[in-house]
């Protein structure tokens, strides 16, 4: 089955696709290459991000899966049909996300309320994800919450770091904080963090760890 995007107003497309390695439901996923799929094997597309800053050139960041639910990391432009006003768009380029050298920005929002029984397991899961799924091009932020919401700092007004060592130090210092879970406040603060640093990569995500 061919993957198809239907867009009503975009003129020139630059299609960028990547492994969905940041899915909270699969924290052990990585960006390692997998075999390419033919058009007849494509089954699902997830549109992750639209970048129109260089209009009329548009970037579509998306993830592709085949019929075996395996991530597709290699594909040809001819495999994707882009349609605007019922007309096929011929001018398009397909690149892997890793080839763009852009990186991603991730905020880890971690529940530290009293209901969390095993902090060691939480820390282990986050460290495993960082070690297996993130690269030196990526930046990490950390928020932990219970009765209050706290934001880890990696320097003066610095809430993101590409270095996993200070990130792990902050992670190891987290302690249980109260009986309540200020989940929505934490997510709001996580979104705010992205606005505090204009140097962050365009692709941004929040990973929530909670019970």
Short mmCIF file of C-alpha atoms in Angstrom, two decimals:
data_model
loop_
_atom_site.label_atom_id
_atom_site.label_comp_id
_atom_site.label_asym_id
_atom_site.label_seq_id
_atom_site.Cartn_x
_atom_site.Cartn_y
_atom_site.Cartn_z
CA UNK A 1 0.00 0.00 0.00
CA UNK A 2 1.42 3.36 -0.95
CA UNK A 3 1.91 5.99 1.73
CA UNK A 4 0.20 9.24 0.83
CA UNK A 5 0.09 12.76 2.22
CA UNK A 6 -2.81 14.99 1.28
CA UNK A 7 -2.03 18.70 1.69
CA UNK A 8 -4.28 21.53 0.60
CA UNK A 9 -1.89 24.46 0.38
CA UNK A 10 1.74 23.38 0.30
CA UNK A 11 3.69 23.90 -2.90
CA UNK A 12 7.17 22.44 -2.59
CA UNK A 13 7.87 19.60 -0.18
CA UNK A 14 10.95 18.29 1.50
CA UNK A 15 9.96 15.03 3.13
CA UNK A 16 12.06 14.00 6.10
CA UNK A 17 11.45 10.71 7.83
CA UNK A 18 12.91 9.05 10.86
CA UNK A 19 12.61 6.15 13.26
CA UNK A 20 10.01 6.91 15.97
CA UNK A 21 12.69 6.28 18.58
CA UNK A 22 11.18 8.79 21.00
CA UNK A 23 7.89 7.04 21.52
CA UNK A 24 7.12 6.85 25.25
CA UNK A 25 5.46 3.47 24.66
CA UNK A 26 8.74 1.98 23.42
CA UNK A 27 11.54 3.49 25.51
CA UNK A 28 14.09 0.92 24.39
CA UNK A 29 13.77 1.75 20.69
CA UNK A 30 16.86 3.07 18.89
CA UNK A 31 17.80 4.70 15.62
CA UNK A 32 19.65 1.73 14.23
CA UNK A 33 18.98 1.08 10.52
CA UNK A 34 16.47 -1.55 9.48
CA UNK A 35 15.86 -3.10 6.06
CA UNK A 36 14.08 -0.90 3.55
CA UNK A 37 10.50 -1.58 2.48
CA UNK A 38 8.95 -1.55 -0.94
CA UNK A 39 5.86 0.61 -1.63
CA UNK A 40 3.57 -2.40 -1.41
CA UNK A 41 4.81 -3.09 2.13
CA UNK A 42 4.20 0.35 3.63
CA UNK A 43 1.38 0.29 6.12
CA UNK A 44 1.38 3.41 8.32
CA UNK A 45 2.67 6.98 8.35
CA UNK A 46 2.89 9.27 11.37
CA UNK A 47 3.30 12.96 10.57
CA UNK A 48 5.44 14.29 13.42
CA UNK A 49 6.24 17.86 12.45
CA UNK A 50 5.62 20.44 9.72
CA UNK A 51 8.26 23.13 9.16
CA UNK A 52 7.05 25.99 6.93
CA UNK A 53 9.68 28.55 7.93
CA UNK A 54 11.20 28.47 4.43
CA UNK A 55 7.87 28.61 2.57
CA UNK A 56 7.20 27.69 -0.19
CA UNK A 57 9.62 24.88 0.69
CA UNK A 58 7.95 22.72 3.33
CA UNK A 59 9.54 20.05 5.48
CA UNK A 60 7.37 17.17 6.64
CA UNK A 61 8.94 15.10 9.40
CA UNK A 62 7.31 11.70 9.48
CA UNK A 63 7.78 8.10 10.54
CA UNK A 64 6.96 5.07 8.41
CA UNK A 65 6.04 1.49 9.33
CA UNK A 66 5.69 -1.59 7.16
CA UNK A 67 3.04 -4.31 7.41
CA UNK A 68 5.13 -6.16 10.00
CA UNK A 69 5.02 -3.01 12.17
CA UNK A 70 8.73 -2.49 11.66
CA UNK A 71 10.14 1.02 11.25
CA UNK A 72 11.12 1.94 7.69
CA UNK A 73 14.33 3.97 7.52
CA UNK A 74 15.03 3.92 3.78
CA UNK A 75 12.65 4.81 0.99
CA UNK A 76 12.64 6.49 -2.43
CA UNK A 77 10.78 9.71 -3.34
CA UNK A 78 8.70 7.78 -5.87
CA UNK A 79 7.19 5.75 -3.04
CA UNK A 80 5.43 8.77 -1.54
CA UNK A 81 2.60 10.61 -3.27
CA UNK A 82 2.07 14.24 -2.27
CA UNK A 83 -1.15 15.88 -3.44
CA UNK A 84 -2.20 19.53 -3.49
CA UNK A 85 -5.59 20.51 -4.89
CA UNK A 86 -5.92 17.03 -6.41
CA UNK A 87 -2.62 17.43 -8.27
CA UNK A 88 0.42 15.26 -7.70
CA UNK A 89 3.49 17.24 -6.63
CA UNK A 90 6.54 16.10 -8.54
CA UNK A 91 9.24 18.17 -6.82
CA UNK A 92 10.11 16.45 -3.56
CA UNK A 93 13.17 15.13 -1.77
CA UNK A 94 13.31 12.34 0.79
CA UNK A 95 16.05 12.30 3.41
CA UNK A 96 16.62 10.38 6.61
CA UNK A 97 16.42 12.44 9.76
CA UNK A 98 19.92 11.45 10.85
CA UNK A 99 21.37 12.78 7.58
CA UNK A 100 20.16 16.30 8.43
CA UNK A 101 22.42 16.55 11.49
CA UNK A 102 19.68 18.41 13.37
CA UNK A 103 19.21 16.43 16.56
CA UNK A 104 16.19 16.52 18.84
CA UNK A 105 15.27 18.16 22.15
CA UNK A 106 13.79 15.96 24.89
CA UNK A 107 12.30 16.92 28.24
CA UNK A 108 12.04 14.02 30.67
CA UNK A 109 9.13 14.65 33.05
CA UNK A 110 9.46 12.25 35.97
CA UNK A 111 6.86 11.52 38.63
CA UNK A 112 8.54 11.56 42.05
CA UNK A 113 5.43 11.33 44.24
CA UNK A 114 5.22 8.83 47.08
CA UNK A 115 3.37 6.30 44.91
CA UNK A 116 6.57 5.63 42.96
CA UNK A 117 7.88 2.44 44.56
CA UNK A 118 11.23 1.90 42.84
CA UNK A 119 13.25 5.02 42.01
CA UNK A 120 16.18 2.87 40.96
CA UNK A 121 14.10 1.26 38.24
CA UNK A 122 12.91 4.66 37.01
CA UNK A 123 16.46 5.98 36.82
CA UNK A 124 17.64 2.81 35.10
CA UNK A 125 14.94 3.07 32.43
CA UNK A 126 15.79 6.70 31.67
CA UNK A 127 19.53 6.04 31.53
CA UNK A 128 18.98 3.11 29.22
CA UNK A 129 16.92 5.27 26.89
CA UNK A 130 19.53 8.04 26.86
CA UNK A 131 22.37 5.60 26.22
CA UNK A 132 20.64 3.67 23.45
CA UNK A 133 18.40 6.22 21.72
CA UNK A 134 20.00 9.67 21.97
CA UNK A 135 23.13 11.03 20.32
CA UNK A 136 25.55 13.91 20.85
CA UNK A 137 23.36 16.06 18.57
CA UNK A 138 20.42 15.81 20.97
CA UNK A 139 19.66 17.97 24.02
CA UNK A 140 18.04 16.80 27.25
CA UNK A 141 16.03 18.57 29.94
CA UNK A 142 14.71 17.17 33.21
CA UNK A 143 11.61 17.98 35.27
CA UNK A 144 10.52 16.04 38.34
CA UNK A 145 7.31 16.51 40.23
CA UNK A 146 5.20 15.47 43.20
CA UNK A 147 3.69 18.10 45.49
CA UNK A 148 5.83 20.62 43.61
CA UNK A 149 7.40 20.86 40.17
CA UNK A 150 11.17 21.20 39.96
CA UNK A 151 13.31 21.92 36.90
CA UNK A 152 16.89 20.67 36.76
CA UNK A 153 19.47 23.31 35.89
CA UNK A 154 22.75 22.64 34.09
CA UNK A 155 24.10 26.15 34.57
CA UNK A 156 22.80 29.69 34.80
CA UNK A 157 19.54 29.78 32.83
CA UNK A 158 20.59 26.53 31.16
CA UNK A 159 17.88 23.87 31.23
CA UNK A 160 19.10 21.60 28.44
CA UNK A 161 22.35 19.75 27.98
CA UNK A 162 23.79 17.50 25.25
CA UNK A 163 26.06 15.87 27.85
CA UNK A 164 24.61 12.81 29.55
CA UNK A 165 26.99 12.98 32.54
CA UNK A 166 25.52 16.12 34.19
CA UNK A 167 22.09 14.90 33.16
CA UNK A 168 22.65 11.61 35.00
CA UNK A 169 23.97 13.51 38.04
CA UNK A 170 20.75 15.51 38.23
CA UNK A 171 18.74 12.33 37.70
CA UNK A 172 20.50 10.58 40.57
CA UNK A 173 19.78 13.48 42.93
CA UNK A 174 16.00 13.31 42.48
CA UNK A 175 14.08 12.43 45.62
CA UNK A 176 10.46 11.53 46.37
CA UNK A 177 8.43 14.70 46.84
CA UNK A 178 5.07 14.48 48.64
CA UNK A 179 1.82 12.58 48.33
CA UNK A 180 0.32 14.40 45.37
CA UNK A 181 1.09 14.36 41.65
CA UNK A 182 1.15 17.71 39.86
CA UNK A 183 1.15 16.05 36.47
CA UNK A 184 -0.46 18.80 34.40
CA UNK A 185 1.67 21.50 36.02
CA UNK A 186 4.76 19.48 35.13
CA UNK A 187 3.72 19.08 31.50
CA UNK A 188 3.00 22.80 31.27
CA UNK A 189 6.46 23.61 32.61
CA UNK A 190 7.99 21.13 30.18
CA UNK A 191 6.40 22.93 27.24
CA UNK A 192 7.59 26.26 28.65
CA UNK A 193 11.18 25.01 28.72
CA UNK A 194 11.25 24.72 24.95
CA UNK A 195 10.53 28.44 24.66
CA UNK A 196 13.45 29.38 26.90
CA UNK A 197 16.15 28.20 24.50
CA UNK A 198 16.09 29.37 20.89
CA UNK A 199 19.07 27.14 20.03
CA UNK A 200 17.10 23.92 20.52
CA UNK A 201 16.50 21.59 17.59
CA UNK A 202 13.16 21.99 15.88
CA UNK A 203 12.02 18.44 16.65
CA UNK A 204 11.00 18.46 20.32
CA UNK A 205 9.29 15.92 22.54
CA UNK A 206 8.32 15.25 26.14
CA UNK A 207 8.80 11.83 27.71
CA UNK A 208 6.57 11.33 30.75
CA UNK A 209 7.42 8.76 33.41
CA UNK A 210 4.54 8.21 35.85
CA UNK A 211 2.47 5.47 37.42
#
